[in-house]
XYZ file of C-alpha atoms in Angstrom:
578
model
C 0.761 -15.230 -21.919
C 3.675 -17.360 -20.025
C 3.370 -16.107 -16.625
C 6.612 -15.485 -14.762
C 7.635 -17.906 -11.338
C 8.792 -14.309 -9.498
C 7.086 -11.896 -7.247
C 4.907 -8.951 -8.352
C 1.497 -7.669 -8.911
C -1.510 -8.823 -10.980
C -4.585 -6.355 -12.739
C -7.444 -8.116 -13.270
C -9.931 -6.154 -16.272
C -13.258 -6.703 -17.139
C -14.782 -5.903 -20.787
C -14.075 -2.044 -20.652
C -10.612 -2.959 -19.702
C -11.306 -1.214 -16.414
C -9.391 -2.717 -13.549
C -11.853 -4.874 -11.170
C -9.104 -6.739 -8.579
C -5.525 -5.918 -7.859
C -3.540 -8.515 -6.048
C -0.055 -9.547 -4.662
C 2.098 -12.856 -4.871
C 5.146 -14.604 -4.118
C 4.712 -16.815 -7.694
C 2.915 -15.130 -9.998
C 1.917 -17.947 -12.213
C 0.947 -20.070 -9.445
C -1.432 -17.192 -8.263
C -2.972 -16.126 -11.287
C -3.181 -19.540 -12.538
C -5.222 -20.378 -9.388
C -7.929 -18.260 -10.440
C -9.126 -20.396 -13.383
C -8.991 -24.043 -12.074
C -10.929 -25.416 -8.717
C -13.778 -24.348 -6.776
C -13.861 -20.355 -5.248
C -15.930 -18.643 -3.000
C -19.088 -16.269 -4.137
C -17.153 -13.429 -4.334
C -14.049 -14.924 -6.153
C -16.257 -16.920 -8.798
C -18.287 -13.490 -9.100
C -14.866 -12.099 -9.915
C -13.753 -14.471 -12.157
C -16.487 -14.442 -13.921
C -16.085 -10.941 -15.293
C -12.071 -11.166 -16.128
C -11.548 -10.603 -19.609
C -7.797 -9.653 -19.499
C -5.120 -8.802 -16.996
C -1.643 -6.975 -16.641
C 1.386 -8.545 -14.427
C 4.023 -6.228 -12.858
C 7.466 -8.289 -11.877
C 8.830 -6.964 -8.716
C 12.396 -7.774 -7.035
C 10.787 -8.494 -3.773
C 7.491 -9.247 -1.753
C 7.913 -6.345 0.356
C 8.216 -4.410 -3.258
C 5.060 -6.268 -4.364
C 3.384 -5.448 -1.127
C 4.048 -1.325 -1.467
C 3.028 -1.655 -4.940
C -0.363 -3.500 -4.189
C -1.308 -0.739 -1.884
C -0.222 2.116 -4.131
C -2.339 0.105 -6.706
C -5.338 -0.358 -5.146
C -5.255 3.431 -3.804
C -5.212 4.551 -7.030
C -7.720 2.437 -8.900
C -9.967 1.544 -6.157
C -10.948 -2.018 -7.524
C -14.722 -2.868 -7.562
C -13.643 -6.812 -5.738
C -10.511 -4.974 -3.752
C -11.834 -4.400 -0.027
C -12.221 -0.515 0.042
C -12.407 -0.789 3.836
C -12.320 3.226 3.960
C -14.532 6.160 2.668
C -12.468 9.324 1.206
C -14.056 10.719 4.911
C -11.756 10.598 7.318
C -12.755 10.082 11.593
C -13.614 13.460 13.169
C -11.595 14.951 16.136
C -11.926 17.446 18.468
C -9.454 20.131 18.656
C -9.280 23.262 21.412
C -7.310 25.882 19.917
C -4.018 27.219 21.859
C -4.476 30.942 22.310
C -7.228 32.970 22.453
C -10.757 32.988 24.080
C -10.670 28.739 24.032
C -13.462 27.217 21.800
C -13.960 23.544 20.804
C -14.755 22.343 17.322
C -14.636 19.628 14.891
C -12.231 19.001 12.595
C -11.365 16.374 10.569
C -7.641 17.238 9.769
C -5.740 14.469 8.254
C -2.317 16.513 9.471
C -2.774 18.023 13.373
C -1.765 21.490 13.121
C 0.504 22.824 15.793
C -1.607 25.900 17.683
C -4.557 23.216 18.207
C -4.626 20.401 20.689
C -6.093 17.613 19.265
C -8.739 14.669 21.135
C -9.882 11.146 19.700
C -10.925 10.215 17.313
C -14.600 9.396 17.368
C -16.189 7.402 14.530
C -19.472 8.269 16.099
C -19.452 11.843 14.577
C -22.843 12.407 16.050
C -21.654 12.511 19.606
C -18.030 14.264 18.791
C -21.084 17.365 17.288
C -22.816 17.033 20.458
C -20.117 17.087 22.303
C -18.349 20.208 21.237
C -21.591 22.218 21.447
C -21.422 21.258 24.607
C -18.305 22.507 25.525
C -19.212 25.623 24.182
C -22.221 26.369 25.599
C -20.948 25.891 29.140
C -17.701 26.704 31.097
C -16.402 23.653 33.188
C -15.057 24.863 36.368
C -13.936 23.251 39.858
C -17.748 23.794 41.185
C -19.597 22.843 38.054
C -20.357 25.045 35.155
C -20.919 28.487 33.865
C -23.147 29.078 30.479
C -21.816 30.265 27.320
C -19.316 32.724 26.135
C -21.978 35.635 25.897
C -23.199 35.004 29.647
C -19.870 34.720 31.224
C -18.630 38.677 29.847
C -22.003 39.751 30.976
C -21.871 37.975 34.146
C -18.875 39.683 35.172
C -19.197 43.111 32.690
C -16.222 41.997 30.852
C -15.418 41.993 27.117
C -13.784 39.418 25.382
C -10.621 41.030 25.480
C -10.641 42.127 28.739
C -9.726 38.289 30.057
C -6.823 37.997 31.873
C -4.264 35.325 30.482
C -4.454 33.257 33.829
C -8.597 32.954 32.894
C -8.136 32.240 29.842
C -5.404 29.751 30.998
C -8.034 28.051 33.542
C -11.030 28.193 31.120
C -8.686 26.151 28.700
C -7.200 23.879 31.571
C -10.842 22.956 32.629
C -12.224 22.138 29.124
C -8.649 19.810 28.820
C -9.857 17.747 31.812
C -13.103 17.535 30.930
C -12.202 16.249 27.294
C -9.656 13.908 28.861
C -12.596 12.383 30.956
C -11.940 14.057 34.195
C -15.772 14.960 34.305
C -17.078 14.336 37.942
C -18.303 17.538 38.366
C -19.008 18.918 35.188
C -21.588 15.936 35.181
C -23.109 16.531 38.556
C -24.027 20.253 36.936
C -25.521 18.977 33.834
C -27.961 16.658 35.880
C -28.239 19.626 38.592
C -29.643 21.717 35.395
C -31.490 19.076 33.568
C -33.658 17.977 37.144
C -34.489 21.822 38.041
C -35.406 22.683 34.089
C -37.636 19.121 34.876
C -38.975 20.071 37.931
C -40.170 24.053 36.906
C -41.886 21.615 33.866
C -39.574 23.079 31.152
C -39.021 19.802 29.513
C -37.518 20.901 25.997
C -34.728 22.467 28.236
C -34.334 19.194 30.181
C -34.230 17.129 27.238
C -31.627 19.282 25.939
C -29.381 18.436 28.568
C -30.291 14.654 28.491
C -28.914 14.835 24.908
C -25.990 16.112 26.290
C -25.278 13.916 28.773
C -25.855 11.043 26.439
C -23.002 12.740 24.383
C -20.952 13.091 27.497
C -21.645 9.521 28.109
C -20.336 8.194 24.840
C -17.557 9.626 25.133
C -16.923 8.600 29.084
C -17.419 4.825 28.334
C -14.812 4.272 26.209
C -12.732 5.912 28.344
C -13.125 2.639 31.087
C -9.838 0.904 30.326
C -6.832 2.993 31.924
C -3.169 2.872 31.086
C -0.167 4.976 31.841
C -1.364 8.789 31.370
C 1.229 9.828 28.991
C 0.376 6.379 26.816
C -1.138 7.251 23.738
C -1.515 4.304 20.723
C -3.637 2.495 18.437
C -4.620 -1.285 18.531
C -5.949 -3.420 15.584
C -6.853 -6.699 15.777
C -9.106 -9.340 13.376
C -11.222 -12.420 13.854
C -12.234 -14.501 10.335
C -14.966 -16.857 9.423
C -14.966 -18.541 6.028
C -14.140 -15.532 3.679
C -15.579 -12.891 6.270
C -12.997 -10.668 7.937
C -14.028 -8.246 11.171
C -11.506 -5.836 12.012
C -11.142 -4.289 15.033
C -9.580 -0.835 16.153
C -8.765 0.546 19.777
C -7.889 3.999 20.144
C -5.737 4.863 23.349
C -5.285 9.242 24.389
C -3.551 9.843 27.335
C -3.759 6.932 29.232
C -7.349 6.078 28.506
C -9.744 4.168 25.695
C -11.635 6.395 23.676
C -13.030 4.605 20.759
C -13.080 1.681 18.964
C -14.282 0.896 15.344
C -15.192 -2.485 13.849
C -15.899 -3.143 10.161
C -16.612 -6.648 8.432
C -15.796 -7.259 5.236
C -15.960 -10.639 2.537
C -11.987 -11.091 1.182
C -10.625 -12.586 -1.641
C -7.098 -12.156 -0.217
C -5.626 -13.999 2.674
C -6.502 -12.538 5.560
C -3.421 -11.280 6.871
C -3.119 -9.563 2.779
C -6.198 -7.971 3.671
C -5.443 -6.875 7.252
C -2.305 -5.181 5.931
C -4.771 -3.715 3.159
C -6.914 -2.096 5.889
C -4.107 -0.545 7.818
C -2.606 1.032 5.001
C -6.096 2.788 3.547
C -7.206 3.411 7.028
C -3.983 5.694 7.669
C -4.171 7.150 4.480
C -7.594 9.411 6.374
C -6.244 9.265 8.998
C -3.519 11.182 11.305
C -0.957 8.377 12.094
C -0.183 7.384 15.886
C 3.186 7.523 17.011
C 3.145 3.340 17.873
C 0.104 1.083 16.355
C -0.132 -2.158 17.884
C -0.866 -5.430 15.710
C -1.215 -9.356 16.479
C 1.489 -11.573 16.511
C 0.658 -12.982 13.186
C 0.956 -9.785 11.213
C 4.574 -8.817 10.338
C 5.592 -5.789 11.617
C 8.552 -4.694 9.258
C 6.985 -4.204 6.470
C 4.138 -2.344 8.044
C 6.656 0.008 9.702
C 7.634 0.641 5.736
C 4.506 1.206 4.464
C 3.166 3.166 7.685
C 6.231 5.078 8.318
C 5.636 5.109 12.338
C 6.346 2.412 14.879
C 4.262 -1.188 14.490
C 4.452 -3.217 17.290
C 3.362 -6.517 19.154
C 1.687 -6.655 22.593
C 3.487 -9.826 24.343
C 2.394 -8.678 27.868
C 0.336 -6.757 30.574
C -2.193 -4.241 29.689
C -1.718 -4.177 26.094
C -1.730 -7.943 25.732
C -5.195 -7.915 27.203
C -6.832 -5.193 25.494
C -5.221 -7.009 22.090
C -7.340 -10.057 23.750
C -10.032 -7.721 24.032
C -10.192 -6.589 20.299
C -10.050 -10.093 18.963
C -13.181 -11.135 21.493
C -15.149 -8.055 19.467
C -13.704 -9.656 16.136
C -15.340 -12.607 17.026
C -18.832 -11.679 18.785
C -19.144 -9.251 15.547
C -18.824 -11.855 12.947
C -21.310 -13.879 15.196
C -24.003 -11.554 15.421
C -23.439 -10.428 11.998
C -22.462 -13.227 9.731
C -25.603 -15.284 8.561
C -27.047 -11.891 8.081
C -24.304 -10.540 5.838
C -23.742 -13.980 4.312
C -27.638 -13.769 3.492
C -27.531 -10.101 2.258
C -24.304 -10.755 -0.218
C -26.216 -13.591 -1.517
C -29.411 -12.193 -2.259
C -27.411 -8.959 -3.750
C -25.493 -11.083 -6.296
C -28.739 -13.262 -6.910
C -30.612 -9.904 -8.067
C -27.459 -8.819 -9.775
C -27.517 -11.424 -11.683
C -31.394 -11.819 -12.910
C -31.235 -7.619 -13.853
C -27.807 -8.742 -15.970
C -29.690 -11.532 -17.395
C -32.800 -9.806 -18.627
C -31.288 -6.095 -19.483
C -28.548 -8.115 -21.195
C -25.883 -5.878 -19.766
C -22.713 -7.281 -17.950
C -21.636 -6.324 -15.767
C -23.648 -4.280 -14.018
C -21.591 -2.600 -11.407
C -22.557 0.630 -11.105
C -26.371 1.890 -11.055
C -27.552 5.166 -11.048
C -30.829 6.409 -9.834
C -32.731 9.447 -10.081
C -35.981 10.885 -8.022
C -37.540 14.195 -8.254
C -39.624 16.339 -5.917
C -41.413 19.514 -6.071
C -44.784 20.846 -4.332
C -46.821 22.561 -7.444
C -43.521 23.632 -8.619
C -41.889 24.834 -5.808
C -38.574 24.007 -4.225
C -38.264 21.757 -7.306
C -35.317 19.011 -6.100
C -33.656 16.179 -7.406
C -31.577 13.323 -5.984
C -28.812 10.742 -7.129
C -27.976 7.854 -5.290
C -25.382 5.307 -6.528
C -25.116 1.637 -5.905
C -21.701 -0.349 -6.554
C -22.221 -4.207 -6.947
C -25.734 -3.775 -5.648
C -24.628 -1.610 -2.352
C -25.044 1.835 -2.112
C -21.798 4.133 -1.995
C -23.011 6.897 -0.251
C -20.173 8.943 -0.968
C -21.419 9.783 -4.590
C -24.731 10.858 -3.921
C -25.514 13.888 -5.478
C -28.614 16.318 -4.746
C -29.652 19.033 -6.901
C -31.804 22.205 -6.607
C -33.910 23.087 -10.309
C -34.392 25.818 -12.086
C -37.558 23.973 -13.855
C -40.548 24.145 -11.077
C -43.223 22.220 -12.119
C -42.588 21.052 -15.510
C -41.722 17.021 -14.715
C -39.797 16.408 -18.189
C -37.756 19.530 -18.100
C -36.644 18.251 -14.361
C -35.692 14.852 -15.444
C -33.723 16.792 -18.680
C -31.731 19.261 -16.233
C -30.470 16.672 -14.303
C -29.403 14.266 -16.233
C -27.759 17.027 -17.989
C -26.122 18.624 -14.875
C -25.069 14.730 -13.919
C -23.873 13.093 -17.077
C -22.368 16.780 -18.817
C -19.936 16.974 -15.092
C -19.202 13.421 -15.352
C -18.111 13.810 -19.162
C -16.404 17.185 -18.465
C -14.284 15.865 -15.698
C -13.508 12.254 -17.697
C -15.143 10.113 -14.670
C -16.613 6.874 -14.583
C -20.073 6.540 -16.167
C -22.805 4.216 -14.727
C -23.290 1.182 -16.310
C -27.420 1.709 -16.121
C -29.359 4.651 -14.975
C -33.034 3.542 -13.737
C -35.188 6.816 -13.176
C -38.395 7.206 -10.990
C -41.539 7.794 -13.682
C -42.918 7.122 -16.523
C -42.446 6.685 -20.641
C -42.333 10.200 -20.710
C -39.262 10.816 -18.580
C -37.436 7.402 -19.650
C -37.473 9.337 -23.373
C -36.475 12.404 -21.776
C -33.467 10.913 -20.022
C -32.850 9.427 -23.171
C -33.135 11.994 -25.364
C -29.982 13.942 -23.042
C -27.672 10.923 -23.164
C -28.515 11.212 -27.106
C -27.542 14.679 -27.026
C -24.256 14.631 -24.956
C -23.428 11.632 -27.141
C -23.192 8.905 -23.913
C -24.007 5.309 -24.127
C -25.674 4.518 -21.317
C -28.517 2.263 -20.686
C -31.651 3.523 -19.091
C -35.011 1.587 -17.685
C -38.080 3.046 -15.569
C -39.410 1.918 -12.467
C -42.885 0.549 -13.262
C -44.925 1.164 -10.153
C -48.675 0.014 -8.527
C -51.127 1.890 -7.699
C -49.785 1.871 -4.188
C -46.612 3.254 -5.995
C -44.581 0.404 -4.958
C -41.858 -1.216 -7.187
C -43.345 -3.821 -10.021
C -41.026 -3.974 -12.824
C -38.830 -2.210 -14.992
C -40.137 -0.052 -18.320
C -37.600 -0.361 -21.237
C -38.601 1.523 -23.887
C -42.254 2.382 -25.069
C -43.117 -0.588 -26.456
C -41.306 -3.421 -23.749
C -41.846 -3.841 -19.639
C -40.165 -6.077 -17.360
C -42.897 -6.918 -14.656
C -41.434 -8.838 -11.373
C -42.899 -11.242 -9.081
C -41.922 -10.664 -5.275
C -40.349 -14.247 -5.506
C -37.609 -12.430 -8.334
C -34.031 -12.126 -6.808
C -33.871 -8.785 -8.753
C -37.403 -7.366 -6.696
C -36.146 -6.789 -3.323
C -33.000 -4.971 -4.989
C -34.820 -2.161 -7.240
C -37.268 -2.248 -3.852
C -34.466 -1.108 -2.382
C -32.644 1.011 -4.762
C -36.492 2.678 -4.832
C -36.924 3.607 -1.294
C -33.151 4.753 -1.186
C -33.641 7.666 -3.645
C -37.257 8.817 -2.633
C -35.517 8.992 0.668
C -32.691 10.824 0.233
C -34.479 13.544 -2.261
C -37.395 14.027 -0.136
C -34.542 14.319 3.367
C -33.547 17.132 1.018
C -37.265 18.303 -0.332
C -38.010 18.665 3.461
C -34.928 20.718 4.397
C -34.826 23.030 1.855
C -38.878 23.550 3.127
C -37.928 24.050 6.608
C -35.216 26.535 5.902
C -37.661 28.207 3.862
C -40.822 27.962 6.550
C -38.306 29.106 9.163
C -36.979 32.283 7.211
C -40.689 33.231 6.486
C -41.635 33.100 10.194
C -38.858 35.267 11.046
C -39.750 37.638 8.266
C -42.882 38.175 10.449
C -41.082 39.664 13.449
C -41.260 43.159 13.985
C -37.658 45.034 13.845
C -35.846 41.972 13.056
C -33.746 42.399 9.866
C -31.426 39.634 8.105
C -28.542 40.625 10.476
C -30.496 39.672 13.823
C -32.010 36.789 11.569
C -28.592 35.649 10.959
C -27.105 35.910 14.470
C -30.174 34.026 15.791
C -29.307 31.249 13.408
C -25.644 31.377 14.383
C -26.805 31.123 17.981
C -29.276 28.597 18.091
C -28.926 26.685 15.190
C -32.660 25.905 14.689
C -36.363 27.142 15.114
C -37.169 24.882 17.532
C -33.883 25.580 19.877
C -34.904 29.266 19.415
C -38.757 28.530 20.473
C -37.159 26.353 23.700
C -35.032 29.473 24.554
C -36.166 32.163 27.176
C -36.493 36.135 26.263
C -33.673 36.796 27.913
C -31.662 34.189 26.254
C -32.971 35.404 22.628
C -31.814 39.108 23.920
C -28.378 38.558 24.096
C -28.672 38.289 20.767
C -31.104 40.728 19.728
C -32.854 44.028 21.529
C -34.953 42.534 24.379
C -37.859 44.280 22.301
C -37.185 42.114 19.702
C -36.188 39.385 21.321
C -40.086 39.549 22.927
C -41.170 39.600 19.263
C -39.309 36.636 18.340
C -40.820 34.921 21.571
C -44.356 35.422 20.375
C -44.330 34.818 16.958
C -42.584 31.708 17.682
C -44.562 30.215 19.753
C -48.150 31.158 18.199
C -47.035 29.498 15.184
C -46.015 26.271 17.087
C -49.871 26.576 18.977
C -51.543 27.193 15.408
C -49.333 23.934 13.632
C -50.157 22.096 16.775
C -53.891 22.772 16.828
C -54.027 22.235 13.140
């Protein structure tokens, strides 16, 4: 192919003529060319090596081959593209506008209008914590006042029966408090947790600690104060050979309330990938009305492509938090590089051996499959994926069976269930599937592929007797037995613990909902209405065995809720003495 001089876009394809790299250039057949001459990086020579074929698209400008890029790599997600972002985008939390105010979260890529909206907070952990604990308690001027079914029976009132000027301070109050004005709402958390200490009820004091940790979270980043009407977002990078870390700063109202760092290897330039980042990152995310950027990065194309106002920081405040972003660049890459470095290394080494001895190529995609039951009951099974030898925890897939006990039907249903939805919907297949047994369920995930007519490879773990990782079975009459010295053994070691992990996290839920409904089911005058409302209430067995009687009777009769009570807690006594 003669390779045009202009500008434009290049599609690199591997042997299934799936696209693997999208990239951008001023010269086209200077950049492409590149690619097969000289000495690259890991990554890029990992790339190279699995071009078979590639598409050009002539554009009339950079800019045009910039917008194109993006659209590109949005649509085809390239395996050697930085996918800096998951399809999940950063919760908020929002306080609705009318009505009896309640906090939630919400992960709304467009704010709607009758909510106001607070973050966001990549730690979704503490953004949880932290609206249950806004609705649990009232903040007022002299501390707090307990949840919504306490305050109308503290002062006989209904939920209607609120004036608008309550409802107006209630809301006003949980503003502040969410805005980091929290002085006094603290003082009455501590207050609570030291007197629940004191009286020796230490599940209800560590419930508030959690709490205040929450609170906390959220308070730090809120250290760094600006004007109170500012509200932006700041990125910033730091590099080291072909590692990128990229920082963001989130400004609300005047204060910081989050920041985010991700590090990434790059076969673009660095200010290509930068660009890259900001454009998926605001494709999950609601866009700020000004984003900040360093010098270096262009901001009129940006202001294209992001459709809001990009900016530099030259001066004051927002030149030193800029400062401050970079300094996190730079002290993550530290900390984090060898170890990365080391990890990519050893991933490609093992990625390599498995291609070599499975004769497959490439292997970017790997499937694996685990299964779970207790003599045949709350039969499970689990998916995890990998992508060039990391896992992409996005795709995991969990499945209840229909098959109890019966090993080899479980291993048919689910490969079924898996590779029938995949065929059905015309995704991407894996290019190996390892599953977790024996001959017997190799030939029975075999046999299914057969059946649905799919061509994929599948191996075996072959485990000790200390069922730990040893090799890989290929068919009945051929093993693969690893050394721990193999690059590919600390991989499917890996790949191994992942999936028994994830299916029995699920195995053990799905028993604990179960355990929990049966001890309920003991309580005398409690039907699946009062079952349900407890569960609404308290969210869990043991938050329902920390609460008092009278706390459990604002949900249910107090005869009940003295039912609940007992069975509750003679069932912890009996597991504990057990």
């Amino acid at each position: 192919m003669s390779l045009p001089t202009d500008p434009g876009c290049y599609l690199m394809k591997d042997s299934r003529d799936t696209i693997i790299y999208v990239g951008k250039a001023k010269n086209l057949k200077n950049r492409v060319s590149s690619y097969f001459s000289g000495a690259h990086d890991l990554k890029t020579t990992q790339m190279v090596s699995n071009v078979v074929d590639f598409d050009i698209i002539v554009t009339g400008t950079e800019k045009e081959s910039l917008i194109l890029e993006i659209n590109l790599i949005k649509k085809h997600r390239p395996r050697f593209n930085i996918l800096f972002m998951d399809d999940k985008s950063y919760p908020y939390l929002k306080l609705n506008k009318e009505g009896i105010p309640s906090v939630s979260v919400s992960r709304d890529k467009k704010q709607k209008p009758n909510f106001y909206y607070f973050g966001p907070y990549p730690n979704a952990g503490a953004a949880r914590k932290m609206a249950e604990l806004l609705n649990e308690v009232l903040p007022t001027d002299s501390g707090f006042l307990p949840n919504k079914q306490k305050i109308y029976a503290k002062f006989n009132r209904t939920e209607l029966s609120f004036t608008d000027e309550e409802i107006d301070m209630w809301r006003q109050n949980l503003m502040r408090v969410l805005k980091g004005n929290d002085v006094e709402f603290r003082k009455a958390l501590i207050d609570k947790m030291e007197d629940a200490s004191s009286n020796l009820n230490f599940e209800v004091a560590q419930g508030y600690k959690d709490r205040l940790e929450a609170l906390d979270y959220v308070s730090d980043q809120q250290q760094v104060q600006f004007n109170v009407n500012e509200s932006f977002d700041m990125f910033n990078y730091a590099t080291h050979q072909d590692y990128i870390a990229i920082v963001g700063l989130f400004v609300r109202s005047g204060k910081l309330i989050e920041k985010t760092m991700t590090v990434e290897a790059t076969l673009e330039t660095f200010e290509d990938a930068f660009v890259s980042f900001l454009a998926q990152f605001y494709d999950t995310q609601p866009m700020a009305k000004e984003v900040y950027v360093p010098k270096d990065i262009m901001t009129e194309d940006l202001n294209l492509i992001l459709n809001t106002e990009v900016k530099h920081a030259y001066r004051g405040k927002k030149a030193k938090l800029m400062e401050i972003g970079k300094r996190n660049g730079v002290l993550k890459l530290e900390d984090q590089f060898d170890v990365l470095l080391r990890r990519d290394n050893q991933i490609q080494e093992g990625l390599t051996q498995l291609e070599t001895e499975l004769n497959i190529k490439p292997l970017s995609r790997i499937e694996v499959f685990d299964n779970s039951h207790i003599s045949g009951k709350f039969a499970v099974s689990a998916c995890v994926v990998f992508d060039d030898g990391k896992p992409n925890k996005d795709l995991y897939r969990r499945y209840r069976l229909s098959t109890g006990a019966d090993d080899l039907a479980s291993m048919k249903e689910v490969i079924y269930r898996r590779y029938f939805r995949l065929m059905r919907e015309g995704r991407k297949y894996p290019d190996l599937v390892i599953v977790d047994g024996g001959i017997h369920q190799l030939n029975a995930a075999q046999e299914v592929l057969r059946d649905l007519e799919i061509n994929i490879p599948v191996v075996s773990l072959v485990k000790d007797e200390n069922h730990r990782t040893r090799g890989l079975l290929l068919n009945e009459d051929e093993s693969w037995l690893l050394s721990t010295q193999d690059p590919a053994y600390p991989l499917l070691v890996g790949m191994q613990d992942e999936v028994h992990r994830f299916v029995i996290a699920y195995h053990r839920q799905l028993r604990s909902k179960s355990m929990t409904r049966s001890i309920l089911e003991e309580v005398e005058g409690l039907g699946a209405v009062g079952r349900k409302k407890l569960y609404n209430k308290f969210g869990s067995l043991k938050n329902m065995r920390a609460a008092s009687v009278e706390d459990l009777a604002e949900v249910v009769p107090l005869k009940v809720a003295k039912n609940v009570s007992m069975i509750l807690n003679i069932d912890w006594k009996t597991q504990n003495e057990n």
